Short mmCIF file of C-alpha atoms in Angstrom, two decimals:
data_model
loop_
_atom_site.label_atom_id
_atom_site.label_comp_id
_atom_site.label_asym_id
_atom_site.label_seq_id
_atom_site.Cartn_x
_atom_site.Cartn_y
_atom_site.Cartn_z
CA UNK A 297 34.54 -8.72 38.44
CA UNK A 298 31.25 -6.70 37.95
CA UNK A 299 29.98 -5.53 41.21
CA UNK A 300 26.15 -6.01 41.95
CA UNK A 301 24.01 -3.96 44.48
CA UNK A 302 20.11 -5.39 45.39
CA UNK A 303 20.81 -7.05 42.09
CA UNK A 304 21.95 -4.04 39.74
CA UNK A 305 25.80 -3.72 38.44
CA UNK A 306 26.77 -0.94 39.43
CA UNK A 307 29.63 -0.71 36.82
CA UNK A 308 26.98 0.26 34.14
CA UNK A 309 26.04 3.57 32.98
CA UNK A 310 23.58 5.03 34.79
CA UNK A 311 20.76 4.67 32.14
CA UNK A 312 21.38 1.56 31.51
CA UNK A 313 21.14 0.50 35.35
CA UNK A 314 17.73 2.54 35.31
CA UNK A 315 16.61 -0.31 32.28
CA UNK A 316 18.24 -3.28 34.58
CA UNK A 317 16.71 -1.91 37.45
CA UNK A 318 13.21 -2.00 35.93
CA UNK A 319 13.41 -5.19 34.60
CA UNK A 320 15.07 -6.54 38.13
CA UNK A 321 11.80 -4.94 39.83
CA UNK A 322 9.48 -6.76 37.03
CA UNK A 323 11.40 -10.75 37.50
CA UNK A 324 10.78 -9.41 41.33
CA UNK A 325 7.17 -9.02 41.24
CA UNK A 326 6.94 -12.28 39.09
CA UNK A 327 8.98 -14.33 41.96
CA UNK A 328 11.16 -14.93 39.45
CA UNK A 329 15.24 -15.45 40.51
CA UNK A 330 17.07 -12.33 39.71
CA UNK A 331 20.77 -13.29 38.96
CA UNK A 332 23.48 -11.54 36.78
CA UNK A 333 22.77 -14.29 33.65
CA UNK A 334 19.27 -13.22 33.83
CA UNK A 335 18.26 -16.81 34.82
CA UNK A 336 14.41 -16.30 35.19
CA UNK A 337 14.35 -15.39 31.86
CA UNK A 338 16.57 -17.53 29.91
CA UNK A 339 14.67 -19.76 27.33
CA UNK A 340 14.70 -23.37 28.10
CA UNK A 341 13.86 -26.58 26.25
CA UNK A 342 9.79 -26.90 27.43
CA UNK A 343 9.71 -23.56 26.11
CA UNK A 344 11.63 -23.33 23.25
CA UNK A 345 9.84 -23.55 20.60
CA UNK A 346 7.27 -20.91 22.04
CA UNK A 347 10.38 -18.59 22.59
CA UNK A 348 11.27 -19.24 19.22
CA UNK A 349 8.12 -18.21 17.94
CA UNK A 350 7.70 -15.41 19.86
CA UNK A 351 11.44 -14.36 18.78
CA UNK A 352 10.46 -14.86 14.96
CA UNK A 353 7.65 -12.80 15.26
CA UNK A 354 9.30 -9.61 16.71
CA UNK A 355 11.83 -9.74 14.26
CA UNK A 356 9.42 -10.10 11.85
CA UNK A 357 7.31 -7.23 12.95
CA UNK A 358 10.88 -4.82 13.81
CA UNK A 359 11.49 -5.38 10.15
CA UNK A 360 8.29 -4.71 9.20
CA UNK A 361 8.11 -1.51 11.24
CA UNK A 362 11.86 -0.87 10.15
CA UNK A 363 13.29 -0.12 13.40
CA UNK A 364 16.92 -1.26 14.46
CA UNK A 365 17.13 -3.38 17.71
CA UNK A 366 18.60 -0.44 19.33
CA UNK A 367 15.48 1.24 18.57
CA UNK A 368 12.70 -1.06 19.73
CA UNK A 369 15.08 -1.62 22.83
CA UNK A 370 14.58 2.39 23.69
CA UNK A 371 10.86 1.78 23.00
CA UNK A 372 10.71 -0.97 25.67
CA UNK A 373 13.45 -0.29 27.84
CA UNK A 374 16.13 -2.88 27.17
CA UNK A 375 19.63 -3.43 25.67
CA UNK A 376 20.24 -4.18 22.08
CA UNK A 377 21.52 -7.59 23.20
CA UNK A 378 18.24 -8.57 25.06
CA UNK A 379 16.70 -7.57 22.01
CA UNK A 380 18.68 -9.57 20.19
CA UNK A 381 18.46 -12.58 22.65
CA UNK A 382 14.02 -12.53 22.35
CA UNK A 383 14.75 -12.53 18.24
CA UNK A 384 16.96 -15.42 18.33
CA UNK A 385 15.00 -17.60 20.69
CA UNK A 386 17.02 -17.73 23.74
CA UNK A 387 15.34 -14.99 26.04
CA UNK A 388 11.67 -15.27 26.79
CA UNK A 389 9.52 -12.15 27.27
CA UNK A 390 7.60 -11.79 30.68
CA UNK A 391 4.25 -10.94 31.19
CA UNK A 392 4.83 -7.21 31.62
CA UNK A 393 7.53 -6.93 28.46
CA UNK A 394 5.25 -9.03 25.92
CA UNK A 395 2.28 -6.25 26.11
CA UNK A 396 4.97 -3.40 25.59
CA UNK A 397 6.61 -4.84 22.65
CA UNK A 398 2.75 -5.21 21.00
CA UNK A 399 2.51 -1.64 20.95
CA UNK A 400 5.78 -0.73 20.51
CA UNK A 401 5.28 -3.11 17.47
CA UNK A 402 1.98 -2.33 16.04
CA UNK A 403 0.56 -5.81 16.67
CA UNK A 404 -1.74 -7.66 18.76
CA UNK A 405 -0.88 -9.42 21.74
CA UNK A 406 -2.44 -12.04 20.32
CA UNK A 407 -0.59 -12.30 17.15
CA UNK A 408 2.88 -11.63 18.93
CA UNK A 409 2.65 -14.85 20.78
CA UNK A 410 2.11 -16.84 18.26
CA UNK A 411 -1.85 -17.18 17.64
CA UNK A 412 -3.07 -16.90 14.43
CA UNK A 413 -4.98 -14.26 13.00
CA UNK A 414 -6.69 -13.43 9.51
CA UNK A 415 -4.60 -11.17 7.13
CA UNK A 416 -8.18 -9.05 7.41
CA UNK A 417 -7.74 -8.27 11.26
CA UNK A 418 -4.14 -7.86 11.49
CA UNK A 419 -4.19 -5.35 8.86
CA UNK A 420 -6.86 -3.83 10.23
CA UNK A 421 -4.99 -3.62 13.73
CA UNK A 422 -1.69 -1.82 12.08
CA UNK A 423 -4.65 0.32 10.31
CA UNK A 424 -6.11 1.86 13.08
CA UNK A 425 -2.43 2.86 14.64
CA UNK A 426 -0.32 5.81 13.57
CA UNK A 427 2.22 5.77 10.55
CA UNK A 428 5.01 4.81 13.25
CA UNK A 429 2.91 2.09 14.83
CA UNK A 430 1.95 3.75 18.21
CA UNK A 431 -1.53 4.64 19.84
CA UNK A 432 -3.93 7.01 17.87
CA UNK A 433 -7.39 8.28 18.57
CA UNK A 434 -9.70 7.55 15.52
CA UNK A 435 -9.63 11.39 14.86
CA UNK A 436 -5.87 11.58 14.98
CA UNK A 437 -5.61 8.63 11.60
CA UNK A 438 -4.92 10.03 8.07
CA UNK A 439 -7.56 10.18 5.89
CA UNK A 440 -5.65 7.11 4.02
CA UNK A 441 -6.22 4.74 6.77
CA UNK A 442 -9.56 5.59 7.73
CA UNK A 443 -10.77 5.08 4.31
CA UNK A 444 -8.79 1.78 4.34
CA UNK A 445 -10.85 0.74 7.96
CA UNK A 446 -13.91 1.48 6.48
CA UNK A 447 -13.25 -0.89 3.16
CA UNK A 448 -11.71 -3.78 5.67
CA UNK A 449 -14.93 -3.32 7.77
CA UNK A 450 -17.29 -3.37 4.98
CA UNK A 451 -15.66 -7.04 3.57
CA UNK A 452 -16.11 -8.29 6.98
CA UNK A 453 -19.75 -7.72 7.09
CA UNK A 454 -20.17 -8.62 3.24
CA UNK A 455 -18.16 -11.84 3.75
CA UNK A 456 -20.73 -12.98 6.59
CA UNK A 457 -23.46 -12.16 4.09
CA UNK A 458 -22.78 -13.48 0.70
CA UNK A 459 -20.26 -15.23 -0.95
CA UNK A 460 -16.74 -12.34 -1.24
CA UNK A 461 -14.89 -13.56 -4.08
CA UNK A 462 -11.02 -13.22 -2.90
CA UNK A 463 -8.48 -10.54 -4.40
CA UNK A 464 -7.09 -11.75 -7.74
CA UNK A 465 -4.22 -12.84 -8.30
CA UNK A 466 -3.13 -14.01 -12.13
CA UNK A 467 -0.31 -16.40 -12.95
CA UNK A 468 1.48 -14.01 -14.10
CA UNK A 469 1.02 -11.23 -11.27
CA UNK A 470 1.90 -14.54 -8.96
CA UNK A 471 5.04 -15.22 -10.78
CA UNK A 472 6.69 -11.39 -10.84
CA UNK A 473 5.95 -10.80 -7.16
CA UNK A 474 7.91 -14.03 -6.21
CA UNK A 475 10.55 -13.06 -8.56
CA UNK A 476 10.79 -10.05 -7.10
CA UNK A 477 10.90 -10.58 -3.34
CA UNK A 478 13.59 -13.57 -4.38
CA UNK A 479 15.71 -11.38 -6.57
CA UNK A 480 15.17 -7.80 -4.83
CA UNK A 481 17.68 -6.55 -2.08
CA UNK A 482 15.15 -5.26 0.99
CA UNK A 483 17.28 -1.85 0.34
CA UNK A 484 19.19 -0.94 -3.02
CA UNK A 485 22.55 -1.01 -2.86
CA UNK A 486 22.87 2.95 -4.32
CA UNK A 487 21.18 5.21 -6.87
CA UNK A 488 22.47 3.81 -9.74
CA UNK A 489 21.17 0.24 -8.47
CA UNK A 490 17.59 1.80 -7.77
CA UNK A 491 16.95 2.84 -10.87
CA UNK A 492 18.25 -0.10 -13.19
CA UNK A 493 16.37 -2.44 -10.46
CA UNK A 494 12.90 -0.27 -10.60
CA UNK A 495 13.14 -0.35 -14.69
CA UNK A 496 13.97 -4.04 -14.81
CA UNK A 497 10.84 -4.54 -12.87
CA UNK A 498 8.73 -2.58 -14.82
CA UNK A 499 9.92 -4.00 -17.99
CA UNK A 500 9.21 -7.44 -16.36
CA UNK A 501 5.21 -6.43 -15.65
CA UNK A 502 4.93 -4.76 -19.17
CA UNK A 503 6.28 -8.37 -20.85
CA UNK A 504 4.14 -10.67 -18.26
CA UNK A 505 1.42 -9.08 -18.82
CA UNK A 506 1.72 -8.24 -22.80
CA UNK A 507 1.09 -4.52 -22.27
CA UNK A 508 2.96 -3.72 -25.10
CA UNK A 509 4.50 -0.26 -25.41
CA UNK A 510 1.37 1.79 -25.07
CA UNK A 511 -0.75 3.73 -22.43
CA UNK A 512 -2.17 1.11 -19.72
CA UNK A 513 -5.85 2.46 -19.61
CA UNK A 514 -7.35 1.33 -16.61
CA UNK A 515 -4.87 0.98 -14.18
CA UNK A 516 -6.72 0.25 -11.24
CA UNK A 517 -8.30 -2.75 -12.80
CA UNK A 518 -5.06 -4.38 -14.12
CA UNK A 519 -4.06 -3.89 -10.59
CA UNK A 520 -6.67 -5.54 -9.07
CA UNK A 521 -6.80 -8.22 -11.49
CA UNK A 522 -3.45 -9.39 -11.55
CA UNK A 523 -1.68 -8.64 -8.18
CA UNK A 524 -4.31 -9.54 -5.18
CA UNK A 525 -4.73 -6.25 -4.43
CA UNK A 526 -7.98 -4.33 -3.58
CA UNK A 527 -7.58 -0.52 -5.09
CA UNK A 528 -9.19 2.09 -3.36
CA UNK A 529 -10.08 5.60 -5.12
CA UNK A 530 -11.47 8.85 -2.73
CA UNK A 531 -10.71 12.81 -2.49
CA UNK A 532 -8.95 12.34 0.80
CA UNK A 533 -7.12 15.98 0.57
CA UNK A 534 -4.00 16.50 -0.49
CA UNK A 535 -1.94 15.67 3.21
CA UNK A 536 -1.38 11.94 1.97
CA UNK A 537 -1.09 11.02 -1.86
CA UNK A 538 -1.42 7.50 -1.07
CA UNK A 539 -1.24 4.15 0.91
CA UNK A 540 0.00 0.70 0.33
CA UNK A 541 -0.91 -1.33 3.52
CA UNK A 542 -0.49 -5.52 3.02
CA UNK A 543 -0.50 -8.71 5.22
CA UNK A 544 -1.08 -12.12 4.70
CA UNK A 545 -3.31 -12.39 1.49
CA UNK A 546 -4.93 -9.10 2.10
CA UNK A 547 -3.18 -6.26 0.39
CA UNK A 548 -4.77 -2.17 -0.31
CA UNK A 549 -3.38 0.35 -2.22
CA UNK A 550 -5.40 3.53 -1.94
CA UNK A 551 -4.68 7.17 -3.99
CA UNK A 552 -6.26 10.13 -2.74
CA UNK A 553 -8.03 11.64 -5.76
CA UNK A 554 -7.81 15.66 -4.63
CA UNK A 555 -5.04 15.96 -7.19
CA UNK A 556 -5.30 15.53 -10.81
CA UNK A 557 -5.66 12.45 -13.42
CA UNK A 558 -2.09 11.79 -13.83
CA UNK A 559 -1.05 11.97 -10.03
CA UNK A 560 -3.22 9.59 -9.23
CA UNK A 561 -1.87 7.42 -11.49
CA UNK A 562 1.67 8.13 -10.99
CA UNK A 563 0.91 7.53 -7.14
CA UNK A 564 -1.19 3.98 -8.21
CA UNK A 565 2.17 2.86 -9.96
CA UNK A 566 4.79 3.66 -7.37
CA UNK A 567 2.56 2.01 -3.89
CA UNK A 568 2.03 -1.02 -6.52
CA UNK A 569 5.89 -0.92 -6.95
CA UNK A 570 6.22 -1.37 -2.76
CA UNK A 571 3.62 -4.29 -3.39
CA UNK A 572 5.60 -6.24 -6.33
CA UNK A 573 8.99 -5.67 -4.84
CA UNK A 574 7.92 -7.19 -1.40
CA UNK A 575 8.00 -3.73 0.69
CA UNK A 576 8.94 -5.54 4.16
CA UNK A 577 6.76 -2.77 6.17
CA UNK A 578 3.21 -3.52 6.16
CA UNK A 579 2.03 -0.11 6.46
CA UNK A 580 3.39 2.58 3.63
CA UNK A 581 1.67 6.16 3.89
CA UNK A 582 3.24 8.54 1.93
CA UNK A 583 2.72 12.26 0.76
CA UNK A 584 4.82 13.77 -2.09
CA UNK A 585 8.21 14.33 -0.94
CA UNK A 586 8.50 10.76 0.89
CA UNK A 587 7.40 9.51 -2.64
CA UNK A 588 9.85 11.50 -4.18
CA UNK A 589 12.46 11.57 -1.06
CA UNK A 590 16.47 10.44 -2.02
CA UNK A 591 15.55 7.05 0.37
CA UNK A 592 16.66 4.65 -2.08
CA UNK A 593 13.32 2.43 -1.67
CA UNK A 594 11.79 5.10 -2.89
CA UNK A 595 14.13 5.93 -5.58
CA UNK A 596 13.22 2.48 -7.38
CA UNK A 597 9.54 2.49 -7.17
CA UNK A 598 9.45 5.74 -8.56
CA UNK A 599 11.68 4.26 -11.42
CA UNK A 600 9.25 1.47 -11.44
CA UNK A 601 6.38 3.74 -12.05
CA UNK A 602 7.95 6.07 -14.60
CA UNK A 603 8.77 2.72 -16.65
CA UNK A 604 5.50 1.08 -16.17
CA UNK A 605 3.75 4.21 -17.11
CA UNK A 606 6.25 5.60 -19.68
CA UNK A 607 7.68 2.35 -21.43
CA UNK A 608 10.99 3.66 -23.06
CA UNK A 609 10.22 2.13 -26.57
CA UNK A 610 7.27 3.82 -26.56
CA UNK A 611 8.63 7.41 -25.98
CA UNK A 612 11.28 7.24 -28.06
CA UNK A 613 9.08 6.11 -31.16
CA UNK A 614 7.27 9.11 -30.36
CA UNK A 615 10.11 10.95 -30.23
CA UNK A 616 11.08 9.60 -33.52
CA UNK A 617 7.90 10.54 -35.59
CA UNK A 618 7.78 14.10 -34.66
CA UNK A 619 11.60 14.48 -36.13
CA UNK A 620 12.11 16.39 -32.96
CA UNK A 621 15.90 16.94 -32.69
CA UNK A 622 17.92 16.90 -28.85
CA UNK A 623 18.51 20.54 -29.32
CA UNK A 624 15.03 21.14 -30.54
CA UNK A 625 13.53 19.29 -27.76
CA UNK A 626 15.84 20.82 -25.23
CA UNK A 627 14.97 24.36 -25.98
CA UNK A 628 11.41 23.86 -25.08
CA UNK A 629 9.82 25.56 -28.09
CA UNK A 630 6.47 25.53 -29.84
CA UNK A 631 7.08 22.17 -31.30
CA UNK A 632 8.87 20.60 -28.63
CA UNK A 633 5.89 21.83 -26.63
CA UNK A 634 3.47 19.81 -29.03
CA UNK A 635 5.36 16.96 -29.10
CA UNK A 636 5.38 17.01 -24.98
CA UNK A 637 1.91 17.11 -24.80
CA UNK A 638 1.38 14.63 -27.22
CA UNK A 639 3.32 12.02 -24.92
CA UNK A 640 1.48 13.53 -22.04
CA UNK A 641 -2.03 12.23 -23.97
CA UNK A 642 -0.64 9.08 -25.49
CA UNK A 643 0.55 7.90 -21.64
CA UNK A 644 -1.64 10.00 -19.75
CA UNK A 645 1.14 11.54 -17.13
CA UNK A 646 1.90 14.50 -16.08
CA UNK A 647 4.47 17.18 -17.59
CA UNK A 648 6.88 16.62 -14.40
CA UNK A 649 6.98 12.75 -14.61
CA UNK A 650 7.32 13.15 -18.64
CA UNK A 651 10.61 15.39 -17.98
CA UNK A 652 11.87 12.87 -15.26
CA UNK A 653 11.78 10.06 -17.59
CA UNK A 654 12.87 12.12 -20.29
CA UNK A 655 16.33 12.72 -18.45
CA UNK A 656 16.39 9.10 -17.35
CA UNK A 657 16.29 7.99 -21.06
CA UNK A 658 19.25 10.61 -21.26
CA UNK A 659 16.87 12.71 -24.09
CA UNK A 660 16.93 15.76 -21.56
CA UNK A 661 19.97 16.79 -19.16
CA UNK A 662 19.76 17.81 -15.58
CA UNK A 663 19.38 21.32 -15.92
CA UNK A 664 16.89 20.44 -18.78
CA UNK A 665 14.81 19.17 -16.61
CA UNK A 666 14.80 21.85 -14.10
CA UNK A 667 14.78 24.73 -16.49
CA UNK A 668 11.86 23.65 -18.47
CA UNK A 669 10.01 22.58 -15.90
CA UNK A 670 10.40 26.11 -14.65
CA UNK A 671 9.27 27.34 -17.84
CA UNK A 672 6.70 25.46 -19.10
CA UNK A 673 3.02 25.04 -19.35
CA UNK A 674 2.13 21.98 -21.29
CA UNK A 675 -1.51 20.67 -21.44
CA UNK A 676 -2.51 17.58 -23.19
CA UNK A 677 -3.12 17.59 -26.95
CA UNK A 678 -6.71 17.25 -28.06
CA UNK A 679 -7.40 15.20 -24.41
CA UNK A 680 -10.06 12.50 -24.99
CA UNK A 681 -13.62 12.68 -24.10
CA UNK A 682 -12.98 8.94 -23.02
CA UNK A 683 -11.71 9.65 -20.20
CA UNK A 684 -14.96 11.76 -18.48
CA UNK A 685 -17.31 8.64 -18.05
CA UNK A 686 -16.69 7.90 -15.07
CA UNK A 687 -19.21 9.23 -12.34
CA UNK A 688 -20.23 8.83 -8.95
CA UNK A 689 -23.62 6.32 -10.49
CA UNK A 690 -23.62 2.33 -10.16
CA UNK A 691 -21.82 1.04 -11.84
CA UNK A 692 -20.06 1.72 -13.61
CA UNK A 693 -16.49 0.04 -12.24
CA UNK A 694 -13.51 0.20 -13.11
CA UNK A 695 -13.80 3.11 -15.73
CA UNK A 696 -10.63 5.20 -16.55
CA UNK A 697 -10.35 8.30 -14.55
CA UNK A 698 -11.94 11.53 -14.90
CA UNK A 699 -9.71 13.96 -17.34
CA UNK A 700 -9.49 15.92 -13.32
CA UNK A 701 -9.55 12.90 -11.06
CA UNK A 702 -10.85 15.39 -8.44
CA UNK A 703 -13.82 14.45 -6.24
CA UNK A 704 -13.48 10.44 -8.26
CA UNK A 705 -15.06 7.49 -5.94
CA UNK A 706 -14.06 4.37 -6.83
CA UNK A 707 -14.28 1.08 -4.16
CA UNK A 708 -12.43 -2.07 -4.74
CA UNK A 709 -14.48 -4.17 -7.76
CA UNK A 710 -15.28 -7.21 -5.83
CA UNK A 711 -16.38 -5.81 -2.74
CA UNK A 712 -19.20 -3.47 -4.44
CA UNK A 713 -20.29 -6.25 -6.59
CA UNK A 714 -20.67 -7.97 -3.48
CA UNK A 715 -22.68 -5.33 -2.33
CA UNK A 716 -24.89 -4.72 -5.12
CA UNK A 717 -26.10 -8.37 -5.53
CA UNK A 718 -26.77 -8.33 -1.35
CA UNK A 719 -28.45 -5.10 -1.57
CA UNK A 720 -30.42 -6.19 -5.11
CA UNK A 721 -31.08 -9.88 -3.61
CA UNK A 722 -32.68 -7.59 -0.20
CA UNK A 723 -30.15 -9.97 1.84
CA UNK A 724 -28.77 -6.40 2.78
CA UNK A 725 -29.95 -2.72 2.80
CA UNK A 726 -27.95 0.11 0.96
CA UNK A 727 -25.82 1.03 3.92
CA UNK A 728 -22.31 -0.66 2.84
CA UNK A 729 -22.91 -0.11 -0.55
CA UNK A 730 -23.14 4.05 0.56
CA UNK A 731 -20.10 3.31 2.72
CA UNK A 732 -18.47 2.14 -0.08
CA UNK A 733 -19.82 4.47 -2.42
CA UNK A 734 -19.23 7.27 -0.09
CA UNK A 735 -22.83 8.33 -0.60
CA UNK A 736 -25.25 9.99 1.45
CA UNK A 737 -28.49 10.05 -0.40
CA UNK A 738 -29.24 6.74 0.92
CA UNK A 739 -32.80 7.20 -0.88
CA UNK A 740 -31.84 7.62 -3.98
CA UNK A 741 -29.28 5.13 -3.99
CA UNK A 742 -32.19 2.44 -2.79
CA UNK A 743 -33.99 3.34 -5.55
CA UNK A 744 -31.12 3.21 -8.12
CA UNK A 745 -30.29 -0.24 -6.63
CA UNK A 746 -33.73 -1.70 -6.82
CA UNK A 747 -34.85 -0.48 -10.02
CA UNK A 748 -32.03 -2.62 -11.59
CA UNK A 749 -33.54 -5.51 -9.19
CA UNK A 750 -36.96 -5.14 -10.66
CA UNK A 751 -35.63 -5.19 -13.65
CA UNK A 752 -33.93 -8.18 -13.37
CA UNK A 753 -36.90 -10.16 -12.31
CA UNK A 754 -38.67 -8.70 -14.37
CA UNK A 755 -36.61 -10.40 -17.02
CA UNK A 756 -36.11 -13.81 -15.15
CA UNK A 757 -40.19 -13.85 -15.13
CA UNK A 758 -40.43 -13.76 -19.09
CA UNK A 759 -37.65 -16.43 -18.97
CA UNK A 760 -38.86 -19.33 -16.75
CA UNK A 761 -36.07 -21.72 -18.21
CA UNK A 762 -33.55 -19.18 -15.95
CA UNK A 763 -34.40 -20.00 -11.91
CA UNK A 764 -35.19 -17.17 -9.71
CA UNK A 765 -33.58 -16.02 -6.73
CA UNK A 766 -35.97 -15.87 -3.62
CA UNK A 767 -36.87 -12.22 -2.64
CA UNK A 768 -36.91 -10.47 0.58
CA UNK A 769 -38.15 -7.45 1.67
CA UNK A 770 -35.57 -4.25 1.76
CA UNK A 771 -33.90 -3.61 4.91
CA UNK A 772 -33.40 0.17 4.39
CA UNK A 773 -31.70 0.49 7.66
#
């Protein structure tokens, strides 16, 4: 029989009577009866369904988080089987414990025992916390997520304002995401699995959304327009490539754009894979080598990405109109040089993601790979002017990327539509839209804002058939 002293068994090891001990102190100061069955804290039928709740919900967010019970139990100071006992409904959580799992959990209080909250402010609470989901100073955040604050913050005030269209989400962008989080294992069974899984996806998007075999131009605005998903462009240094960060209905995916074109791209289609596929964790930060890190999660967006970017049919037809041979191509000559930078412009990547695909389709070996991307120094063929439009002026939105993607500014559509027609209607001044912008000649930008007002009513004035909207004067501050 286990032996008990002032409440502890003493046949435990001794950490484990320091965690019983603590806990037998807590039920203490709560007058609460402290037995060996844990008695004060067992769940009973008035409060079942609030334990059950409250269980749900920390599973929900451990998952989320991806720590094992063993894990959040060292976090808050309690066996795996208590853990387990709170998840499954049977053990309720006492006024001391409940605040301690919040932050060992990256959630609110609130939202932990079972109050609602908008997708908006949750996301906005795991924001504002470090990548593992504990206290940080506002200082101490990655550029990623203080960007991603600062968007969040800006539809708050815009939604109280003027109408905020929602994200967008098309039937068809509805249809693969549900798919997917049916059909997709949380975690890939091995490499092999990864990959076929990622390219099946990819294929997937490409037929849904008749992309055909060709170069996806504006990648941020298919995103946006198809997957509820607010895209976020901003040199944020080169620490964190990007961020996927989604709750509820409110989803971001933000690429730091202090690397070139076809990064940025690269790292758009891999944090959309972790949106599609149902990424469990609401928070994903990641700098190069997580993206590219043997975790197989990561293995299969980065398949996804290569495939959405890089359709196979596509490559190979290239392939086939240069007459390139294997060895040819293999060798890394002049014209296998030409014929790699031609791919490069026709699907606007980069030489390294080219040569991973390449040996996925099996046209390049291992040691292919490696070697030429040792070796080589392939720029695009004849790049296209196209791709320089887009500046830091209003709008436009949307545009491809700049040929260097360095320095490149782009908010989510909606939200600086929103802005412009609050700041142009003088229901606002210019401040969100230079938030959003990331612009700090607020008097300039006033001007550029109303001069396309004036213009405007200058226009609905000729045209008295069109109804005008009632003017206010510009708040500037």
């Amino acid at each position: 029989m286990t032996g008990f002293e002032h409440g502890v068994p003493t046949d435990l090891p001794t950490e484990e009577q320091k965690s019983y001990r603590s806990h037998a102190e807590v039920l203490d100061m709560l007058g609460l009866p402290q037995t060996p069955e844990d008695e004060g804290l067992r769940s009973t039928p008035v409060t079942a369904d609030e334990d059950s709740v409250v269980g749900a919900r920390v599973r929900e967010a451990r998952s989320r988080a991806r720590l094992s019970g063993s894990a959040l139990g060292e976090k808050v100071g309690l066996a795996r089987d208590q853990i387990s006992k709170i998840e499954n409904g049977r053990r309720r959580l006492n006024g001391v414990e409940a605040p301690a799992f919040a932050r060992a959990l990256g959630v609110t209080l609130g939202w932990l025992l079972g109050q609602d909250e908008s997708p908006r402010m949750a996301l906005a609470h795991r924001l504002s916390r470090g990548a593992n989901g504990e206290e940080a100073a506002p200082d101490g955040l990655p550029a990623t997520q203080t960007r991603a604050l600062t968007v969040l913050e800006a539809d708050r005030i815009l939604s109280g304002i003027v109408p905020v269209p929602p994200a967008r989400v098309s039937t068809a962008g509805r249809k693969l995401m549900t798919e997917a989080k049916a059909e997709l294992p949380t975690h890939p069974h091995d490499r092999a699995h990864a990959q076929r899984e990622g390219r099946e996806l990819a294929l997937k998007v490409r037929r849904e959304l008749e992309l055909g075999s060709d170069e996806i131009g504006d990648l941020p605005a298919l995103i946006e327009a198809n997957f509820g998903v607010d895209v976020v462009l901003s040199p944020m240094g080169t620490a964190v490539d990007g961020l996927c960060a989604h709750s509820g209905d409110q989803a971001l995916i933000i690429a730091s754009t202090d690397f070139t074109e076809e990064h940025v791209r690269f790292t758009l289609a891999h944090e959309l894979g972790h949106h599609i596929a149902g990424d469990p964790r609401d928070l994903i930060a990641e700098d190069n080598a997580q993206m590219f890190s043997s975790d197989s999660i990561e293995r299969r967006v980065n398949a996804f990405a290569a495939h959405l970017l890089m359709p196979v049919v596509g490559v190979k037809q290239v392939l086939a109109d240069s007459g390139l041979t294997p060895d040819e191509l293999a060798a890394g000559g002049f014209r296998a040089q030409r014929v790699l930078g031609r791919l490069m412009q026709r699907f606007n990547v980069s030489l390294a993601a080219l040569l991973v695909q390449l040996e996925e389709m099996r046209e390049l070996t291992h040691d292919d790979v490696n070697r030429l991307r040792g070796e080589l120094q392939v720029t695009r063929v004849e790049p296209s002017m196209a791709r320089r439009r887009l500046s830091r002026s209003i709008p436009p939105v949307g545009a491809p990327l700049t040929e260097s993607a360095c320095g490149v500014v782009r908010p989510p559509e909606r939200l600086l539509n929103a802005a412009l027609d609050a700041a142009r209607d003088r229901r606002t001044g210019t401040r969100i839209l230079a938030a959003l912008l990331e612009r700090e000649d607020d008097e300039a930008l006033h001007n550029e804002v109303m001069a396309v007002a004036d213009e405007a009513g200058a226009r609905e004035a000729a045209n008295p058939a069109r109804p005008s909207r009632p003017r206010r004067r510009a708040n500037r501050g």
